[in-house]
Coordinates of C-alpha atoms in Angstrom, one line a residue:
Chain A
X1 CA 66.0 56.7 10.5
X2 CA 68.7 57.9 8.3
X3 CA 70.7 54.7 8.9
X4 CA 67.8 52.7 7.6
X5 CA 67.5 55.0 4.5
X6 CA 71.2 54.7 3.9
X7 CA 71.1 51.0 4.0
X8 CA 68.1 50.8 1.7
X9 CA 69.9 53.2 -0.7
X10 CA 73.1 51.2 -0.6
X11 CA 71.2 47.9 -1.2
X12 CA 69.5 49.3 -4.2
X13 CA 72.7 50.7 -5.5
X14 CA 74.5 47.3 -5.1
X15 CA 71.6 45.5 -6.8
X16 CA 71.7 47.9 -9.6
X17 CA 75.5 47.6 -10.0
X18 CA 75.3 43.8 -10.1
X19 CA 72.5 43.9 -12.7
X20 CA 74.4 46.3 -14.9
X21 CA 77.6 44.3 -14.7
X22 CA 75.7 41.2 -15.6
X23 CA 74.2 43.0 -18.6
X24 CA 77.6 44.2 -19.8
X25 CA 79.0 40.7 -19.4
X26 CA 76.2 39.1 -21.4
X27 CA 76.8 41.7 -24.2
X28 CA 80.5 40.8 -24.1
X29 CA 79.6 37.1 -24.0
X30 CA 77.3 37.4 -27.0
X31 CA 79.8 39.4 -29.0
X32 CA 82.6 37.0 -28.0
X33 CA 81.1 34.0 -29.9
X34 CA 80.2 36.1 -32.9
X35 CA 83.7 37.6 -33.2
X36 CA 85.2 34.1 -32.7
X37 CA 83.1 32.7 -35.6
X38 CA 84.0 35.6 -37.9
X39 CA 87.7 35.3 -36.9
X40 CA 87.7 31.5 -37.7
X41 CA 86.1 32.1 -41.1
X42 CA 88.5 34.8 -41.9
X43 CA 91.6 32.8 -40.8
X44 CA 90.7 29.6 -42.6
X45 CA 89.2 31.5 -45.6
X46 CA 92.2 33.6 -46.3
X47 CA 94.6 30.7 -45.9
X48 CA 92.6 28.8 -48.5
X49 CA 92.4 31.8 -50.9
X50 CA 94.1 31.3 -54.3
X51 CA 93.4 32.5 -57.9
X52 CA 92.6 29.0 -59.1
X53 CA 89.6 29.1 -56.9
X54 CA 87.7 31.3 -59.4
X55 CA 88.9 29.5 -62.5
X56 CA 88.7 25.8 -61.8
X57 CA 85.8 23.5 -61.3
X58 CA 85.0 21.6 -58.1
X59 CA 87.5 18.7 -57.9
X60 CA 86.9 15.0 -57.3
X61 CA 87.8 13.7 -53.8
X62 CA 91.4 14.4 -52.8
X63 CA 92.3 16.4 -55.9
X64 CA 92.9 20.1 -56.2
X65 CA 90.5 22.5 -57.8
X66 CA 88.3 25.6 -57.5
X67 CA 84.7 26.6 -56.9
X68 CA 84.1 28.5 -60.2
X69 CA 81.1 26.4 -61.2
X70 CA 79.5 26.7 -57.8
X71 CA 80.0 30.5 -57.8
X72 CA 78.4 30.8 -61.2
X73 CA 75.5 28.5 -60.2
X74 CA 74.8 30.6 -57.1
X75 CA 75.0 33.8 -59.0
X76 CA 72.7 32.5 -61.8
X77 CA 70.1 31.0 -59.4
X78 CA 70.2 34.1 -57.1
X79 CA 69.7 36.4 -60.0
X80 CA 66.8 34.4 -61.3
X81 CA 65.3 34.2 -57.9
X82 CA 65.5 38.0 -57.5
X83 CA 64.0 38.4 -61.0
X84 CA 61.1 36.2 -60.2
X85 CA 60.5 37.3 -56.6
X86 CA 61.0 41.1 -56.8
X87 CA 58.2 42.0 -59.3
X88 CA 55.6 39.8 -57.5
X89 CA 56.8 41.0 -54.2
X90 CA 56.6 44.7 -55.1
X91 CA 53.1 44.2 -56.6
X92 CA 51.9 42.3 -53.5
X93 CA 53.4 45.0 -51.3
X94 CA 51.7 47.7 -53.3
X95 CA 48.4 45.9 -52.9
X96 CA 48.8 45.7 -49.1
X97 CA 49.8 49.4 -48.8
X98 CA 47.6 51.0 -51.4
X99 CA 44.5 48.9 -51.8
X100 CA 44.0 46.8 -48.7
X101 CA 45.4 49.0 -46.0
X102 CA 42.7 48.6 -43.4
X103 CA 40.9 45.6 -44.8
X104 CA 40.6 42.2 -43.2
X105 CA 42.1 40.5 -46.3
X106 CA 45.1 42.8 -46.2
X107 CA 45.7 41.9 -42.5
X108 CA 45.4 38.2 -43.4
X109 CA 47.9 38.5 -46.2
X110 CA 50.3 40.5 -44.0
X111 CA 50.1 37.8 -41.4
X112 CA 50.6 35.0 -43.9
X113 CA 53.5 36.9 -45.4
X114 CA 55.2 37.2 -41.9
X115 CA 54.8 33.5 -41.4
X116 CA 56.3 32.9 -44.8
X117 CA 59.1 35.2 -43.9
X118 CA 60.2 33.1 -40.9
X119 CA 59.1 29.7 -42.1
X120 CA 61.9 27.1 -42.1
X121 CA 63.6 27.3 -45.5
X122 CA 63.9 23.5 -45.7
X123 CA 60.1 23.3 -45.8
X124 CA 60.1 25.7 -48.8
X125 CA 62.6 23.4 -50.4
X126 CA 60.3 20.4 -49.9
X127 CA 57.4 22.4 -51.3
X128 CA 59.3 23.2 -54.5
X129 CA 60.5 19.5 -54.6
X130 CA 56.9 18.2 -54.7
X131 CA 55.8 21.0 -57.0
X132 CA 58.6 21.0 -59.6
X133 CA 61.1 18.2 -59.2
X134 CA 58.5 15.6 -58.8
X135 CA 56.4 16.7 -61.7
X136 CA 59.3 17.2 -64.1
X137 CA 61.1 14.1 -62.8
X138 CA 64.5 15.6 -62.3
X139 CA 66.4 18.1 -60.2
X140 CA 67.1 21.4 -61.9
X141 CA 68.6 24.9 -61.4
X142 CA 65.3 26.3 -62.2
X143 CA 63.7 24.5 -59.2
X144 CA 66.5 25.9 -57.1
X145 CA 65.8 29.4 -58.3
X146 CA 62.1 29.0 -57.6
X147 CA 62.8 27.8 -54.0
X148 CA 65.0 30.9 -53.5
X149 CA 62.4 33.1 -55.0
X150 CA 60.0 31.9 -52.4
X151 CA 62.4 33.3 -49.8
X152 CA 62.9 36.6 -51.7
X153 CA 59.1 37.1 -52.0
X154 CA 58.1 37.8 -48.4
X155 CA 61.1 40.0 -47.7
X156 CA 60.3 42.2 -50.7
X157 CA 56.5 42.2 -49.9
X158 CA 57.2 43.4 -46.3
X159 CA 59.7 46.2 -47.2
X160 CA 57.6 47.5 -50.1
X161 CA 54.5 47.5 -47.8
X162 CA 56.4 49.4 -45.1
X163 CA 58.1 51.8 -47.3
X164 CA 54.9 52.7 -49.3
X165 CA 53.2 53.4 -46.0
X166 CA 55.9 55.8 -45.0
X167 CA 55.3 57.9 -48.1
X168 CA 53.2 60.9 -46.8
X169 CA 49.6 60.8 -48.0
X170 CA 49.8 64.4 -49.1
X171 CA 51.9 63.2 -52.0
X172 CA 49.2 60.8 -53.1
X173 CA 46.5 63.5 -52.7
X174 CA 48.5 66.1 -54.6
X175 CA 49.1 63.8 -57.5
X176 CA 45.5 62.5 -57.6
X177 CA 44.1 66.0 -57.5
X178 CA 46.0 66.8 -60.7
X179 CA 44.0 64.1 -62.3
X180 CA 46.8 61.6 -62.5
X181 CA 45.4 58.0 -62.7
X182 CA 46.1 55.9 -59.7
X183 CA 48.5 53.5 -61.4
X184 CA 50.6 56.4 -62.6
X185 CA 50.6 57.9 -59.1
X186 CA 51.8 54.6 -57.7
X187 CA 54.5 53.9 -60.4
X188 CA 55.8 57.4 -61.0
X189 CA 55.3 59.1 -57.6
X190 CA 55.2 56.5 -54.8
X191 CA 57.7 54.1 -56.2
X192 CA 60.2 56.9 -56.8
X193 CA 59.8 58.0 -53.2
X194 CA 60.0 54.5 -51.8
X195 CA 62.7 53.3 -54.1
X196 CA 65.7 53.3 -51.7
X197 CA 63.7 51.4 -49.1
X198 CA 62.6 48.8 -51.7
X199 CA 66.1 48.5 -53.0
X200 CA 67.3 47.8 -49.4
X201 CA 64.6 45.1 -49.2
X202 CA 65.9 43.4 -52.4
X203 CA 69.5 43.6 -51.2
X204 CA 68.5 42.0 -47.8
X205 CA 66.7 39.3 -49.7
X206 CA 69.8 38.7 -51.9
X207 CA 72.0 38.5 -48.7
X208 CA 69.6 36.0 -47.3
X209 CA 69.5 33.7 -50.3
X210 CA 73.2 33.8 -51.0
X211 CA 73.8 31.6 -48.0
X212 CA 70.7 29.5 -48.0
X213 CA 71.5 25.8 -48.2
X214 CA 68.5 23.8 -47.1
X215 CA 66.1 24.7 -50.0
X216 CA 68.8 23.9 -52.6
X217 CA 69.7 20.5 -51.3
X218 CA 66.9 18.7 -53.1
X219 CA 65.9 21.2 -55.8
X220 CA 69.1 22.2 -57.6
X221 CA 71.1 19.4 -56.0
X222 CA 74.7 19.7 -57.1
X223 CA 76.8 19.5 -60.2
X224 CA 80.5 18.8 -60.6
X225 CA 80.8 20.7 -63.9
X226 CA 80.1 24.2 -65.3
X227 CA 76.6 24.5 -66.5
X228 CA 74.3 27.2 -67.5
X229 CA 71.5 24.8 -68.4
X230 CA 68.6 25.6 -66.0
X231 CA 66.9 22.3 -66.6
X232 CA 69.9 20.4 -65.3
X233 CA 71.1 20.0 -61.7
X234 CA 73.3 23.0 -60.8
X235 CA 76.1 23.5 -58.3
X236 CA 75.8 26.3 -55.7
X237 CA 78.1 27.7 -53.1
X238 CA 76.2 26.7 -50.0
X239 CA 75.6 23.1 -51.1
X240 CA 79.2 22.7 -52.1
X241 CA 80.3 24.1 -48.8
X242 CA 78.0 21.7 -47.0
X243 CA 79.2 18.7 -49.0
X244 CA 82.9 19.6 -48.7
X245 CA 82.9 20.5 -45.1
X246 CA 81.3 17.2 -44.1
X247 CA 83.9 15.3 -46.1
X248 CA 87.1 13.7 -44.7
X249 CA 89.4 15.2 -47.4
X250 CA 91.6 18.0 -46.4
X251 CA 91.6 19.7 -49.8
X252 CA 87.8 19.7 -49.9
X253 CA 87.6 21.1 -46.4
X254 CA 89.9 24.0 -47.3
X255 CA 87.7 24.7 -50.4
X256 CA 84.7 24.8 -48.1
X257 CA 86.4 27.4 -45.9
X258 CA 87.3 29.4 -48.9
X259 CA 83.7 29.3 -50.0
X260 CA 82.4 30.1 -46.6
X261 CA 84.7 33.2 -46.5
X262 CA 83.5 34.4 -49.9
X263 CA 79.8 34.0 -48.9
X264 CA 80.3 35.7 -45.6
X265 CA 82.2 38.6 -47.2
X266 CA 79.5 39.0 -49.8
X267 CA 76.7 38.9 -47.1
X268 CA 78.4 41.5 -44.9
X269 CA 79.2 43.8 -47.8
X270 CA 75.5 43.7 -48.9
X271 CA 74.5 44.4 -45.3
X272 CA 76.7 47.4 -45.1
X273 CA 75.6 48.6 -48.6
X274 CA 71.9 48.4 -47.7
X275 CA 72.5 50.2 -44.4
X276 CA 74.3 53.0 -46.3
X277 CA 71.4 53.4 -48.7
X278 CA 68.9 53.6 -45.9
X279 CA 71.0 56.1 -43.9
X280 CA 71.5 58.4 -46.9
X281 CA 67.8 58.5 -47.7
X282 CA 66.8 59.1 -44.1
X283 CA 68.8 62.4 -44.3
X284 CA 67.2 63.5 -47.5
X285 CA 63.7 62.6 -46.5
X286 CA 63.7 65.1 -43.7
Chain B
X1 CA 30.2 83.6 -87.7
X2 CA 28.4 80.3 -88.2
X3 CA 31.6 78.8 -89.7
X4 CA 33.8 79.8 -86.8
X5 CA 31.1 78.7 -84.3
X6 CA 31.1 75.3 -85.9
X7 CA 34.9 75.2 -85.9
X8 CA 34.8 75.8 -82.1
X9 CA 32.2 73.1 -81.6
X10 CA 34.2 70.6 -83.7
X11 CA 37.4 71.4 -81.8
X12 CA 35.5 71.2 -78.5
X13 CA 33.9 67.9 -79.5
X14 CA 37.2 66.4 -80.5
X15 CA 38.6 67.6 -77.2
X16 CA 35.8 66.1 -75.3
X17 CA 35.9 62.9 -77.2
X18 CA 39.7 62.9 -76.6
X19 CA 39.3 63.4 -72.9
X20 CA 36.6 60.8 -72.7
X21 CA 38.8 58.4 -74.5
X22 CA 41.7 59.2 -72.2
X23 CA 39.4 58.7 -69.2
X24 CA 38.3 55.3 -70.3
X25 CA 41.9 54.4 -71.1
X26 CA 43.0 55.5 -67.7
X27 CA 40.1 53.7 -66.0
X28 CA 41.0 50.6 -67.9
X29 CA 44.6 50.9 -67.0
X30 CA 43.7 51.5 -63.3
X31 CA 41.5 48.5 -63.4
X32 CA 44.2 46.4 -64.9
X33 CA 46.8 47.7 -62.4
X34 CA 44.5 47.0 -59.5
X35 CA 43.8 43.5 -60.8
X36 CA 47.5 42.9 -61.2
X37 CA 48.5 43.9 -57.7
X38 CA 45.5 42.1 -56.1
X39 CA 46.6 38.9 -57.9
X40 CA 50.1 39.3 -56.5
X41 CA 48.6 39.8 -53.0
X42 CA 46.5 36.6 -53.4
X43 CA 49.6 34.8 -54.7
X44 CA 51.2 35.2 -51.2
X45 CA 48.1 33.6 -49.6
X46 CA 48.1 30.8 -52.1
X47 CA 51.9 30.2 -51.6
X48 CA 51.5 29.5 -47.9
X49 CA 48.4 27.3 -48.5
X50 CA 50.3 25.5 -51.2
X51 CA 53.2 24.9 -48.9
X52 CA 51.0 23.4 -46.2
X53 CA 48.9 21.3 -48.6
X54 CA 51.8 20.0 -50.7
X55 CA 53.4 18.7 -47.5
X56 CA 50.2 17.1 -46.4
X57 CA 49.8 15.6 -49.8
X58 CA 53.4 14.4 -50.0
X59 CA 53.2 12.9 -46.5
X60 CA 49.8 11.2 -46.9
X61 CA 51.3 7.8 -47.6
X62 CA 53.3 8.0 -44.3
X63 CA 50.3 9.3 -42.3
X64 CA 48.0 6.7 -43.7
X65 CA 50.4 3.8 -43.3
X66 CA 51.6 4.5 -39.8
X67 CA 48.7 6.6 -38.4
X68 CA 49.3 8.1 -35.0
X69 CA 52.1 5.7 -34.5
X70 CA 54.2 7.9 -36.7
X71 CA 54.3 10.5 -34.0
X72 CA 55.2 8.1 -31.1
X73 CA 57.4 5.5 -32.7
X74 CA 61.1 5.7 -32.3
X75 CA 61.8 3.3 -35.1
X76 CA 63.5 4.6 -38.2
X77 CA 64.4 1.7 -40.4
X78 CA 64.9 2.3 -44.1
X79 CA 65.4 -1.3 -44.9
X80 CA 62.2 -2.6 -43.4
X81 CA 60.2 0.6 -44.2
X82 CA 59.3 1.3 -40.6
X83 CA 59.3 5.0 -39.8
X84 CA 58.5 6.9 -36.6
X85 CA 59.1 10.6 -35.9
X86 CA 59.6 10.6 -32.2
X87 CA 63.4 10.8 -32.2
X88 CA 63.6 13.8 -34.6
X89 CA 60.7 15.5 -32.8
X90 CA 62.4 15.0 -29.5
X91 CA 65.8 16.2 -30.8
X92 CA 64.2 19.3 -32.4
X93 CA 62.4 20.3 -29.1
X94 CA 65.4 19.6 -26.9
X95 CA 68.0 21.5 -29.0
X96 CA 65.6 24.4 -29.4
X97 CA 64.9 24.4 -25.6
X98 CA 68.7 24.4 -24.8
X99 CA 69.1 27.2 -27.3
X100 CA 66.4 29.4 -25.8
X101 CA 67.6 28.7 -22.2
X102 CA 71.0 30.3 -23.2
X103 CA 69.8 32.8 -25.7
X104 CA 67.0 34.5 -23.9
X105 CA 68.9 35.8 -20.8
X106 CA 71.9 36.7 -22.9
X107 CA 69.8 38.5 -25.5
X108 CA 68.0 40.3 -22.7
X109 CA 71.3 41.4 -21.3
X110 CA 72.5 42.6 -24.7
X111 CA 69.3 44.6 -25.3
X112 CA 69.5 46.1 -21.8
X113 CA 73.1 47.0 -22.4
X114 CA 72.4 48.7 -25.7
X115 CA 69.4 50.7 -24.5
X116 CA 70.2 51.7 -20.9
X117 CA 73.8 50.9 -19.9
X118 CA 76.2 51.5 -22.7
X119 CA 77.6 55.0 -23.4
X120 CA 75.8 56.7 -26.3
X121 CA 78.7 56.5 -28.7
X122 CA 78.9 52.7 -28.3
X123 CA 75.2 51.9 -28.8
X124 CA 74.9 52.5 -32.5
X125 CA 78.0 50.6 -33.7
X126 CA 77.4 47.6 -31.5
X127 CA 73.7 47.4 -32.5
X128 CA 74.7 47.6 -36.1
X129 CA 77.3 45.0 -35.7
X130 CA 74.9 42.6 -34.0
X131 CA 72.4 43.2 -36.8
X132 CA 75.0 42.5 -39.5
X133 CA 76.0 39.3 -37.7
X134 CA 72.3 38.2 -37.6
X135 CA 72.6 38.0 -41.4
X136 CA 75.5 35.6 -41.5
X137 CA 74.3 32.4 -43.2
X138 CA 73.6 29.6 -40.8
X139 CA 76.0 27.2 -42.6
X140 CA 78.9 29.3 -41.3
X141 CA 77.7 28.7 -37.8
X142 CA 77.5 25.0 -38.6
X143 CA 81.0 24.8 -40.0
X144 CA 82.4 26.7 -37.0
X145 CA 80.6 24.3 -34.8
X146 CA 82.0 21.3 -36.5
X147 CA 85.6 22.4 -36.9
X148 CA 86.2 24.6 -33.8
X149 CA 83.5 24.0 -31.2
X150 CA 83.1 20.2 -31.4
X151 CA 86.8 19.5 -30.6
X152 CA 86.6 21.8 -27.6
X153 CA 83.4 20.1 -26.3
X154 CA 85.0 16.7 -26.8
X155 CA 88.3 17.6 -25.1
X156 CA 87.1 19.7 -22.2
X157 CA 83.4 20.3 -21.7
X158 CA 82.0 16.8 -22.1
X159 CA 84.5 15.0 -19.9
X160 CA 84.1 17.7 -17.2
X161 CA 80.3 17.4 -17.3
X162 CA 80.4 13.7 -17.3
X163 CA 82.7 13.5 -14.2
X164 CA 81.2 16.4 -12.2
X165 CA 77.5 16.3 -13.0
X166 CA 77.2 12.8 -14.2
X167 CA 76.4 11.2 -10.9
X168 CA 74.0 13.8 -9.7
X169 CA 70.6 12.2 -8.8
X170 CA 68.2 14.0 -11.1
X171 CA 70.4 15.8 -13.7
X172 CA 73.0 13.1 -13.9
X173 CA 71.5 11.1 -16.8
X174 CA 71.4 14.2 -18.9
X175 CA 75.2 14.7 -18.7
X176 CA 76.6 11.2 -18.9
X177 CA 78.0 10.0 -22.2
X178 CA 81.0 9.5 -24.3
X179 CA 83.2 12.6 -25.1
X180 CA 82.2 12.7 -28.8
X181 CA 81.7 16.4 -29.0
X182 CA 78.8 16.1 -31.3
X183 CA 75.4 15.8 -29.8
X184 CA 72.3 17.6 -28.5
X185 CA 74.1 19.9 -26.1
X186 CA 76.6 21.1 -28.8
X187 CA 73.8 21.6 -31.3
X188 CA 71.8 23.6 -28.7
X189 CA 74.7 25.9 -27.9
X190 CA 75.5 26.5 -31.6
X191 CA 71.8 27.3 -32.2
X192 CA 71.8 29.7 -29.2
X193 CA 74.8 31.6 -30.7
X194 CA 72.9 31.8 -33.9
X195 CA 69.6 33.2 -32.5
X196 CA 71.3 35.6 -30.0
X197 CA 71.8 38.4 -32.5
X198 CA 68.3 37.8 -33.8
X199 CA 66.5 37.9 -30.5
X200 CA 68.5 40.7 -29.1
X201 CA 67.9 43.0 -32.0
X202 CA 64.2 42.4 -31.7
X203 CA 64.3 43.0 -28.0
X204 CA 66.3 46.2 -28.5
X205 CA 63.8 47.6 -31.0
X206 CA 61.0 46.7 -28.6
X207 CA 62.7 48.5 -25.7
X208 CA 63.2 51.6 -27.8
X209 CA 59.4 51.9 -28.2
X210 CA 59.0 52.7 -24.5
X211 CA 58.1 56.4 -24.3
X212 CA 61.0 58.5 -23.0
X213 CA 58.8 60.4 -20.6
X214 CA 57.9 57.2 -18.8
X215 CA 61.5 56.2 -18.3
X216 CA 62.6 59.7 -17.4
X217 CA 59.8 60.2 -14.9
X218 CA 61.0 57.1 -13.1
X219 CA 64.6 58.2 -13.2
X220 CA 63.5 61.6 -11.9
X221 CA 61.8 59.9 -8.9
X222 CA 65.2 58.4 -8.1
X223 CA 64.9 54.9 -9.6
X224 CA 68.0 53.0 -10.4
X225 CA 68.5 51.7 -14.0
X226 CA 67.6 48.2 -12.9
X227 CA 64.3 49.4 -11.3
X228 CA 63.5 51.4 -14.5
X229 CA 64.0 48.3 -16.6
X230 CA 62.2 46.0 -14.3
X231 CA 59.2 48.2 -13.3
X232 CA 58.8 50.4 -16.4
X233 CA 60.3 49.0 -19.5
X234 CA 59.5 45.3 -19.0
X235 CA 55.8 45.7 -18.0
X236 CA 55.3 48.1 -21.0
X237 CA 56.9 45.7 -23.5
X238 CA 56.1 42.3 -21.9
X239 CA 54.0 40.8 -24.7
X240 CA 56.4 42.0 -27.4
X241 CA 59.4 40.6 -25.6
X242 CA 57.6 37.3 -25.5
X243 CA 56.8 37.7 -29.1
X244 CA 60.5 38.3 -29.9
X245 CA 61.4 35.1 -27.9
X246 CA 58.9 33.1 -29.9
X247 CA 60.3 34.5 -33.2
X248 CA 63.7 33.2 -32.0
X249 CA 62.2 29.9 -31.0
X250 CA 60.6 29.6 -34.5
X251 CA 64.0 30.1 -36.0
X252 CA 65.7 27.6 -33.7
X253 CA 63.1 24.9 -34.4
X254 CA 63.4 25.2 -38.1
X255 CA 67.1 25.7 -38.4
X256 CA 68.8 23.2 -40.6
X257 CA 72.4 23.8 -41.4
X258 CA 73.7 25.0 -38.0
X259 CA 72.3 21.8 -36.5
X260 CA 73.0 19.2 -39.2
X261 CA 76.8 19.6 -38.8
X262 CA 77.0 19.0 -35.1
X263 CA 74.0 16.7 -34.2
X264 CA 75.4 13.4 -35.4
X265 CA 72.4 12.1 -37.3
X266 CA 71.7 9.2 -35.0
X267 CA 68.2 7.8 -34.8
X268 CA 68.4 6.8 -31.2
X269 CA 66.4 8.1 -28.3
X270 CA 68.7 8.8 -25.3
X271 CA 68.3 10.8 -22.2
X272 CA 71.8 12.1 -22.3
X273 CA 72.4 15.5 -23.9
X274 CA 76.0 14.4 -24.8
X275 CA 74.8 11.6 -27.1
X276 CA 74.3 12.3 -30.8
X277 CA 70.7 12.7 -31.8
X278 CA 68.6 14.0 -34.7
X279 CA 66.3 16.9 -35.5
X280 CA 63.5 17.1 -38.0
X281 CA 65.3 19.5 -40.3
X282 CA 68.6 17.6 -40.0
X283 CA 66.9 14.3 -40.8
X284 CA 65.4 15.8 -44.0
X285 CA 68.6 17.5 -45.1
X286 CA 70.7 14.4 -44.5
X287 CA 68.4 11.7 -45.9
X288 CA 66.1 13.2 -48.5
X289 CA 68.3 12.7 -51.6
X290 CA 69.1 9.2 -50.4
X291 CA 65.5 8.1 -49.8
X292 CA 65.1 5.1 -52.1
X293 CA 61.5 4.2 -51.5
X294 CA 58.2 6.1 -51.8
X295 CA 57.3 5.4 -48.1
X296 CA 60.8 6.7 -47.0
X297 CA 60.4 9.9 -49.0
X298 CA 56.8 10.3 -47.9
X299 CA 57.9 9.9 -44.2
X300 CA 60.4 12.7 -44.7
X301 CA 57.9 15.0 -46.2
X302 CA 55.5 14.1 -43.4
X303 CA 58.3 15.2 -41.0
X304 CA 58.5 18.5 -42.9
X305 CA 54.7 18.9 -42.5
X306 CA 55.0 18.4 -38.7
X307 CA 57.8 21.0 -38.6
X308 CA 55.7 23.4 -40.6
X309 CA 52.7 23.0 -38.3
X310 CA 54.8 23.5 -35.1
X311 CA 56.6 26.6 -36.5
X312 CA 53.3 27.9 -37.8
X313 CA 51.8 27.8 -34.3
X314 CA 54.9 29.3 -32.6
X315 CA 55.1 32.1 -35.2
X316 CA 51.4 32.8 -34.8
X317 CA 51.8 33.2 -31.1
X318 CA 54.8 35.5 -31.7
X319 CA 52.9 37.7 -34.1
X320 CA 49.9 38.0 -31.8
X321 CA 52.2 39.0 -28.9
X322 CA 54.1 41.5 -31.0
X323 CA 50.9 43.0 -32.3
X324 CA 49.7 43.7 -28.7
X325 CA 52.5 46.2 -28.3
X326 CA 51.7 48.0 -31.5
X327 CA 48.1 48.3 -30.5
X328 CA 49.3 49.5 -27.1
X329 CA 51.3 52.2 -28.9
X330 CA 48.4 53.2 -31.1
X331 CA 46.1 53.6 -28.1
X332 CA 48.3 56.1 -26.3

């Protein structure tokens, strides 16, 4: 009897051991690739780093140059996208959390927003193409910013909605019982309490659009020169990286790596920053 | 007496009138605020509808010219204006399938490791690292794929597959081909690496929702970790795990940049996974700005519409599955 129990016990322990080793291995496997990719980007990126990168324009094939115009274009379009997407997103999130919490329409919008959040970005690019580029007849930085704003929007809507729902309802009731009108309660009490969370959402959205390539390919297109004219085609980091990495010229490829390094560094920094904001507020909230 | 009484009444009336005025102003401001945020909420609805309709409108020429043939034709001839979507559709499905075959077990292992196996001090940092990596732009994965992974596939993996698996009866045709490095298999693997952080962080969050007392009761009865995961954690979270997998699938289907670099942009239907192919997103990204005729552009937008419809269905399934867990949680 005890021999049977012993065997059963041993078998279970062996099975458990195998499964746990497999799980640890798969964790190592997953991390291995990711570390490898980061390492490659770091290695090639640092090798291609030089000061002229940030002062010179994107060069013609074979020549030497920088990525200043692409950096500027990316910054300009991202800033514009955040400026367009954030207010609409915060307003829509407020609607979901404060006015349509348990309503069918609220659930529908939440669902649609989640779809928009994970929809392929290239489809959003095609949408802006038919909406803006086709009607105006030319590619433009503004169209690029609009496509990016469509990516910012659902991220901000979702975080605003979630963060406002986390604000304790006693706060709303206390403010309302003092006779404060609802819009003031929302703007001066709820937003203040939910601000770190909403900021995180905006930062996450910024991280996401700073590497987005697909929606810019046929909205902002590309531009070899420095331009701040939003009605003209505009260069951006991801599109330049794409074009240069696919090219056969060594100097272009090394510029692409430098660009990839800058973008990755930027995205990781924003990720760490937003995490820090969330962590700090979590402590103060309790 | 009378004078002071009238003074009181006047000050009272002004106060009342003042309060009334403030009330109406507040009510008006409230109404305006409500209207504003409602409009923003509706804008989200309209945006999605706009995306779908504009694709359908832009692709109408292709749909009406080719009809159902658009879905089943392998022809992609820009010169003679003949377009069929079968090759990109096939490529999209196959690469996403390869990606999920690799990513799902690995992500499950990572989630398991981070919730049950790893020592406590390791869980937080590794989970944070994986979430940070999930944010790395897909173009970086694509570049790594092209410059680092493709040469390795071409030099070692493809020849090995070709010589060892190439003459197997059923699987053989899948693994015969020239050692180009670029192709469906490479694209699938790069996609898998890209969705692993994403799927595993969803799975990890889902596993964390299992009530501690359920897990600890099972441990107290003498279950091993494997048994707890298999008999307690998985049954409790089954629908949400499937939801997470579908979210990853949605991402793999619609991914553009990671795939475009390593797929080869070849409009040819071949059984072999080692041959270059095409996917919907890669076709659009590669050819859209070069499309020189209306029917060409329309066909590409029609492809975008197909992609949108497929991802919409996949994401809807994902949402419904994930929602079942939250309802489950609410009921307890």
